[in-house]
Amino acid sequence: GAGVSQSPSNKVTEKGKDVELRCDPISGHTALYWYRQSLGQGLEFLIYFQGNSAPDKSGLPSDRFSAERTGGSVSTLTIQRTQQEDSAVYLCASSLLLQDFYGYTFGSGTRLTVV
Amino acid sequence: QKEVEQNSGPLSVPEGAIASLNCTYSDRGSQSFFWYRQYSGKSPELIMSIYSNGDKEDGRFTAQLNKASQYVSLLIRDSQPSDSATYLCAVNMGGFGNEKLTFGTGTRLTIIP
């Protein structure tokens, strides 16, 4: 697509429920990243995909968080047994990695509220 | 020590003046540097990239890099009210094969009409 697409744009869930957040990167972009941004805070790295593999999962805050990417395209971030501290904007970004790195393009984010 | 540091602001600049935003980073081996602009309630938008020491100009924006001092800056000339936003400094600390941006917490810039 023309840009990075994320869905849903907003999600309100009850504490303890599982949620799935979806990211559709720019067509042809091989690298995909998940970050989260809490209110008034900076961007916190979660996980990085190159193709379908995740060489860097170092930012996932707990084993309740998991992510997968299939077909080198769409990625899903799953949060199990959500907690109130999971409330944040979850941002997905993609990048075309060739010999040089040109930064990445963010989607519009999913605002997750755990009540 | 934070890996990428920025003054949080707020930084207030009169319309038409030059806004100067600064950033320092901890990893001496970092090779690529970026500035993102984030309007309130929106996602970050890439506005500048810089890879070599010196200045890089793009319209009203100039990025400056000094690897010896581990310092990156962004100058905005002829500041406009539409430049009011949070500016995020981002540094690629991942290395080849693990390109990953580490972000500063951002500087909130307000342009005063």
mmCIF file of C-alpha atoms in Angstrom:
data_model
loop_
_atom_site.group_PDB
_atom_site.id
_atom_site.type_symbol
_atom_site.label_atom_id
_atom_site.label_comp_id
_atom_site.label_asym_id
_atom_site.label_seq_id
_atom_site.Cartn_x
_atom_site.Cartn_y
_atom_site.Cartn_z
ATOM 1 C CA GLY A 1 0.000 0.000 0.000
ATOM 2 C CA ALA A 2 0.902 3.664 -0.087
ATOM 3 C CA GLY A 3 1.680 3.849 3.608
ATOM 4 C CA VAL A 4 1.916 1.734 6.746
ATOM 5 C CA SER A 5 -1.569 0.696 7.782
ATOM 6 C CA GLN A 6 -2.476 -0.240 11.339
ATOM 7 C CA SER A 7 -5.713 -1.582 12.743
ATOM 8 C CA PRO A 8 -7.662 -1.016 14.804
ATOM 9 C CA SER A 9 -6.950 2.692 15.316
ATOM 10 C CA ASN A 10 -8.432 2.508 18.803
ATOM 11 C CA LYS A 11 -9.005 -0.432 21.106
ATOM 12 C CA VAL A 12 -10.561 -0.440 24.556
ATOM 13 C CA THR A 13 -10.295 -3.748 26.365
ATOM 14 C CA GLU A 14 -10.932 -5.092 29.809
ATOM 15 C CA LYS A 15 -8.033 -6.039 32.022
ATOM 16 C CA GLY A 16 -7.160 -9.699 31.544
ATOM 17 C CA LYS A 17 -8.408 -9.950 27.954
ATOM 18 C CA ASP A 18 -6.161 -10.708 24.977
ATOM 19 C CA VAL A 19 -5.753 -8.223 22.122
ATOM 20 C CA GLU A 20 -4.325 -8.426 18.613
ATOM 21 C CA LEU A 21 -2.915 -5.431 16.799
ATOM 22 C CA ARG A 22 -2.291 -5.571 13.076
ATOM 23 C CA CYS A 23 0.273 -3.850 10.868
ATOM 24 C CA ASP A 24 0.395 -3.855 7.074
ATOM 25 C CA PRO A 25 3.735 -2.356 5.960
ATOM 26 C CA ILE A 26 4.555 -0.444 2.810
ATOM 27 C CA SER A 27 4.642 -2.854 -0.096
ATOM 28 C CA GLY A 28 8.161 -4.202 -0.649
ATOM 29 C CA HIS A 29 9.521 -3.086 2.710
ATOM 30 C CA THR A 30 11.460 -5.985 4.184
ATOM 31 C CA ALA A 31 11.956 -4.635 7.702
ATOM 32 C CA LEU A 32 9.113 -4.100 10.155
ATOM 33 C CA TYR A 33 9.273 -2.644 13.669
ATOM 34 C CA TRP A 34 6.927 -2.346 16.618
ATOM 35 C CA TYR A 35 7.271 0.463 19.155
ATOM 36 C CA ARG A 36 5.011 1.750 21.864
ATOM 37 C CA GLN A 37 4.586 5.254 23.206
ATOM 38 C CA SER A 38 3.022 5.896 26.572
ATOM 39 C CA LEU A 39 1.456 9.263 27.373
ATOM 40 C CA GLY A 40 4.177 11.883 27.519
ATOM 41 C CA GLN A 41 6.892 9.278 27.067
ATOM 42 C CA GLY A 42 9.374 8.460 24.352
ATOM 43 C CA LEU A 43 9.233 5.661 21.841
ATOM 44 C CA GLU A 44 10.002 2.254 23.333
ATOM 45 C CA PHE A 45 11.307 -0.401 20.940
ATOM 46 C CA LEU A 46 9.501 -3.743 21.124
ATOM 47 C CA ILE A 47 10.530 -6.015 18.234
ATOM 48 C CA TYR A 48 12.105 -5.969 14.764
ATOM 49 C CA PHE A 49 11.364 -8.269 11.831
ATOM 50 C CA GLN A 50 13.548 -8.838 8.786
ATOM 51 C CA GLY A 51 11.347 -10.801 6.440
ATOM 52 C CA ASN A 52 9.486 -13.303 8.595
ATOM 53 C CA SER A 53 12.197 -13.711 11.208
ATOM 54 C CA ALA A 54 12.666 -11.569 14.299
ATOM 55 C CA PRO A 55 16.386 -11.012 14.914
ATOM 56 C CA ASP A 56 15.675 -8.625 17.764
ATOM 57 C CA LYS A 57 12.925 -9.252 20.293
ATOM 58 C CA SER A 58 14.791 -7.546 23.087
ATOM 59 C CA GLY A 59 12.168 -4.908 23.743
ATOM 60 C CA LEU A 60 9.194 -7.156 24.456
ATOM 61 C CA PRO A 61 8.363 -6.267 28.078
ATOM 62 C CA SER A 62 7.129 -9.691 29.181
ATOM 63 C CA ASP A 63 6.115 -13.106 27.895
ATOM 64 C CA ARG A 64 2.565 -11.789 27.580
ATOM 65 C CA PHE A 65 3.737 -10.002 24.442
ATOM 66 C CA SER A 66 4.357 -11.849 21.190
ATOM 67 C CA ALA A 67 4.486 -10.955 17.535
ATOM 68 C CA GLU A 68 4.586 -12.727 14.237
ATOM 69 C CA ARG A 69 4.961 -11.810 10.610
ATOM 70 C CA THR A 70 3.781 -13.966 7.751
ATOM 71 C CA GLY A 71 4.580 -13.846 4.059
ATOM 72 C CA GLY A 72 7.104 -11.098 4.711
ATOM 73 C CA SER A 73 4.227 -8.660 4.942
ATOM 74 C CA VAL A 74 1.516 -8.305 7.595
ATOM 75 C CA SER A 75 2.493 -8.494 11.253
ATOM 76 C CA THR A 76 0.370 -9.113 14.320
ATOM 77 C CA LEU A 77 1.309 -8.048 17.847
ATOM 78 C CA THR A 78 -0.548 -10.017 20.506
ATOM 79 C CA ILE A 79 -0.847 -9.018 24.133
ATOM 80 C CA GLN A 80 -2.243 -11.688 26.416
ATOM 81 C CA ARG A 81 -3.917 -11.032 29.746
ATOM 82 C CA THR A 82 -3.734 -7.278 29.294
ATOM 83 C CA GLN A 83 -2.821 -5.064 32.239
ATOM 84 C CA GLN A 84 -3.475 -1.373 32.764
ATOM 85 C CA GLU A 85 0.208 -0.583 32.265
ATOM 86 C CA ASP A 86 -0.126 -1.918 28.712
ATOM 87 C CA SER A 87 -2.192 1.161 27.835
ATOM 88 C CA ALA A 88 -0.234 3.084 25.209
ATOM 89 C CA VAL A 89 -0.102 3.906 21.514
ATOM 90 C CA TYR A 90 1.423 0.990 19.618
ATOM 91 C CA LEU A 91 3.266 2.145 16.523
ATOM 92 C CA CYS A 92 4.387 0.027 13.625
ATOM 93 C CA ALA A 93 7.042 1.138 11.145
ATOM 94 C CA SER A 94 8.556 -0.352 8.028
ATOM 95 C CA SER A 95 11.769 0.180 6.115
ATOM 96 C CA LEU A 96 13.336 -0.833 2.837
ATOM 97 C CA LEU A 97 16.746 -2.152 3.774
ATOM 98 C CA LEU A 98 19.255 -2.194 0.964
ATOM 99 C CA GLN A 99 22.918 -1.333 1.371
ATOM 100 C CA ASP A 100 21.986 1.843 3.188
ATOM 101 C CA PHE A 101 19.467 2.518 5.888
ATOM 102 C CA TYR A 102 17.136 5.418 5.262
ATOM 103 C CA GLY A 103 15.125 5.401 8.451
ATOM 104 C CA TYR A 104 11.578 4.210 8.569
ATOM 105 C CA THR A 105 7.978 5.224 8.030
ATOM 106 C CA PHE A 106 5.467 4.932 10.843
ATOM 107 C CA GLY A 107 1.836 3.972 10.667
ATOM 108 C CA SER A 108 -0.803 6.028 12.441
ATOM 109 C CA GLY A 109 -0.774 3.729 15.469
ATOM 110 C CA THR A 110 -3.241 1.799 17.594
ATOM 111 C CA ARG A 111 -4.310 3.500 20.803
ATOM 112 C CA LEU A 112 -4.838 0.736 23.368
ATOM 113 C CA THR A 113 -6.726 1.460 26.569
ATOM 114 C CA VAL A 114 -6.997 -1.226 29.209
ATOM 115 C CA VAL A 115 -9.808 -0.598 31.708
ATOM 116 C CA GLN B 1 22.967 7.127 31.089
ATOM 117 C CA LYS B 2 20.280 7.488 28.439
ATOM 118 C CA GLU B 3 21.393 6.362 25.005
ATOM 119 C CA VAL B 4 19.907 9.351 23.166
ATOM 120 C CA GLU B 5 19.400 12.557 25.123
ATOM 121 C CA GLN B 6 17.412 15.648 24.247
ATOM 122 C CA ASN B 7 16.239 18.629 26.240
ATOM 123 C CA SER B 8 12.531 18.046 26.799
ATOM 124 C CA GLY B 9 11.681 21.722 26.509
ATOM 125 C CA PRO B 10 9.349 23.321 26.016
ATOM 126 C CA LEU B 11 11.352 25.509 23.683
ATOM 127 C CA SER B 12 9.576 28.709 22.679
ATOM 128 C CA VAL B 13 10.765 30.617 19.609
ATOM 129 C CA PRO B 14 9.242 33.727 17.977
ATOM 130 C CA GLU B 15 7.851 33.320 14.488
ATOM 131 C CA GLY B 16 10.525 34.010 11.878
ATOM 132 C CA ALA B 17 13.431 33.208 14.212
ATOM 133 C CA ILE B 18 15.771 30.197 14.131
ATOM 134 C CA ALA B 19 14.883 27.211 16.303
ATOM 135 C CA SER B 20 17.831 25.107 17.452
ATOM 136 C CA LEU B 21 17.271 21.567 18.697
ATOM 137 C CA ASN B 22 20.063 19.464 20.158
ATOM 138 C CA CYS B 23 20.735 15.792 20.738
ATOM 139 C CA THR B 24 23.603 13.737 22.142
ATOM 140 C CA TYR B 25 24.079 9.985 21.864
ATOM 141 C CA SER B 26 26.125 7.415 23.715
ATOM 142 C CA ASP B 27 27.196 4.884 21.047
ATOM 143 C CA ARG B 28 30.328 6.174 19.327
ATOM 144 C CA GLY B 29 29.908 3.615 16.533
ATOM 145 C CA SER B 30 26.537 4.941 15.379
ATOM 146 C CA GLN B 31 26.445 5.714 11.669
ATOM 147 C CA SER B 32 23.041 7.161 10.803
ATOM 148 C CA PHE B 33 20.960 9.821 12.447
ATOM 149 C CA PHE B 34 17.422 11.054 11.926
ATOM 150 C CA TRP B 35 15.043 13.772 13.002
ATOM 151 C CA TYR B 36 11.333 13.043 13.263
ATOM 152 C CA ARG B 37 8.544 15.549 13.837
ATOM 153 C CA GLN B 38 5.491 14.495 15.857
ATOM 154 C CA TYR B 39 2.376 16.604 16.054
ATOM 155 C CA SER B 40 0.151 16.081 19.069
ATOM 156 C CA GLY B 41 -1.932 12.936 18.636
ATOM 157 C CA LYS B 42 -0.122 11.928 15.444
ATOM 158 C CA SER B 43 2.644 9.489 14.618
ATOM 159 C CA PRO B 44 6.264 10.550 14.008
ATOM 160 C CA GLU B 45 7.155 11.800 10.538
ATOM 161 C CA LEU B 46 10.711 11.626 9.142
ATOM 162 C CA ILE B 47 12.001 15.080 8.213
ATOM 163 C CA MET B 48 15.796 14.781 8.022
ATOM 164 C CA SER B 49 18.527 12.176 7.872
ATOM 165 C CA ILE B 50 22.285 12.693 8.157
ATOM 166 C CA TYR B 51 25.156 10.242 7.837
ATOM 167 C CA SER B 52 28.366 12.308 7.573
ATOM 168 C CA ASN B 53 29.966 14.960 9.709
ATOM 169 C CA GLY B 54 28.945 18.485 8.801
ATOM 170 C CA ASP B 55 25.747 20.137 7.694
ATOM 171 C CA LYS B 56 22.896 18.908 5.521
ATOM 172 C CA GLU B 57 20.285 21.379 4.332
ATOM 173 C CA ASP B 58 16.756 20.701 3.098
ATOM 174 C CA GLY B 59 14.612 23.782 2.649
ATOM 175 C CA ARG B 60 14.261 25.545 6.003
ATOM 176 C CA PHE B 61 15.816 22.606 7.856
ATOM 177 C CA THR B 62 19.521 22.011 8.498
ATOM 178 C CA ALA B 63 20.849 18.957 10.282
ATOM 179 C CA GLN B 64 24.319 19.091 11.801
ATOM 180 C CA LEU B 65 26.414 16.125 12.864
ATOM 181 C CA ASN B 66 29.624 15.966 14.894
ATOM 182 C CA LYS B 67 30.581 12.328 15.488
ATOM 183 C CA ALA B 68 33.636 13.210 17.579
ATOM 184 C CA SER B 69 31.403 15.054 20.033
ATOM 185 C CA GLN B 70 28.530 12.569 19.563
ATOM 186 C CA TYR B 71 26.230 15.460 18.864
ATOM 187 C CA VAL B 72 23.415 16.031 16.370
ATOM 188 C CA SER B 73 21.370 19.160 15.949
ATOM 189 C CA LEU B 74 18.469 20.439 13.882
ATOM 190 C CA LEU B 75 18.079 24.072 12.892
ATOM 191 C CA ILE B 76 14.756 25.407 11.628
ATOM 192 C CA ARG B 77 15.052 28.753 9.869
ATOM 193 C CA ASP B 78 12.189 31.237 9.481
ATOM 194 C CA SER B 79 10.149 29.321 12.059
ATOM 195 C CA GLN B 80 6.423 29.080 11.363
ATOM 196 C CA PRO B 81 3.536 28.305 13.730
ATOM 197 C CA SER B 82 3.096 25.046 11.793
ATOM 198 C CA ASP B 83 6.547 23.988 13.062
ATOM 199 C CA SER B 84 5.116 23.719 16.585
ATOM 200 C CA ALA B 85 5.511 20.028 17.425
ATOM 201 C CA THR B 86 7.700 17.587 19.315
ATOM 202 C CA TYR B 87 10.978 16.813 17.554
ATOM 203 C CA LEU B 88 12.487 13.386 18.086
ATOM 204 C CA CYS B 89 16.151 12.623 17.558
ATOM 205 C CA ALA B 90 16.771 9.021 16.458
ATOM 206 C CA VAL B 91 20.049 7.139 16.153
ATOM 207 C CA ASN B 92 20.720 3.819 14.456
ATOM 208 C CA MET B 93 22.609 1.877 17.104
ATOM 209 C CA GLY B 94 21.820 -1.545 15.720
ATOM 210 C CA GLY B 95 24.613 -1.952 13.228
ATOM 211 C CA PHE B 96 24.542 -3.748 9.880
ATOM 212 C CA GLY B 97 21.851 -6.413 9.762
ATOM 213 C CA ASN B 98 20.089 -5.044 12.815
ATOM 214 C CA GLU B 99 19.142 -1.544 11.812
ATOM 215 C CA LYS B 100 17.098 -0.219 14.688
ATOM 216 C CA LEU B 101 16.448 3.338 15.771
ATOM 217 C CA THR B 102 16.808 4.441 19.375
ATOM 218 C CA PHE B 103 14.803 7.571 20.053
ATOM 219 C CA GLY B 104 15.286 10.446 22.423
ATOM 220 C CA THR B 105 12.309 11.552 24.470
ATOM 221 C CA GLY B 106 11.811 14.567 22.218
ATOM 222 C CA THR B 107 11.895 18.346 22.484
ATOM 223 C CA ARG B 108 8.580 20.170 22.433
ATOM 224 C CA LEU B 109 8.861 23.262 20.242
ATOM 225 C CA THR B 110 6.357 26.105 20.289
ATOM 226 C CA ILE B 111 6.516 28.887 17.696
ATOM 227 C CA ILE B 112 5.020 32.083 19.052
ATOM 228 C CA PRO B 113 3.178 34.191 16.418
#
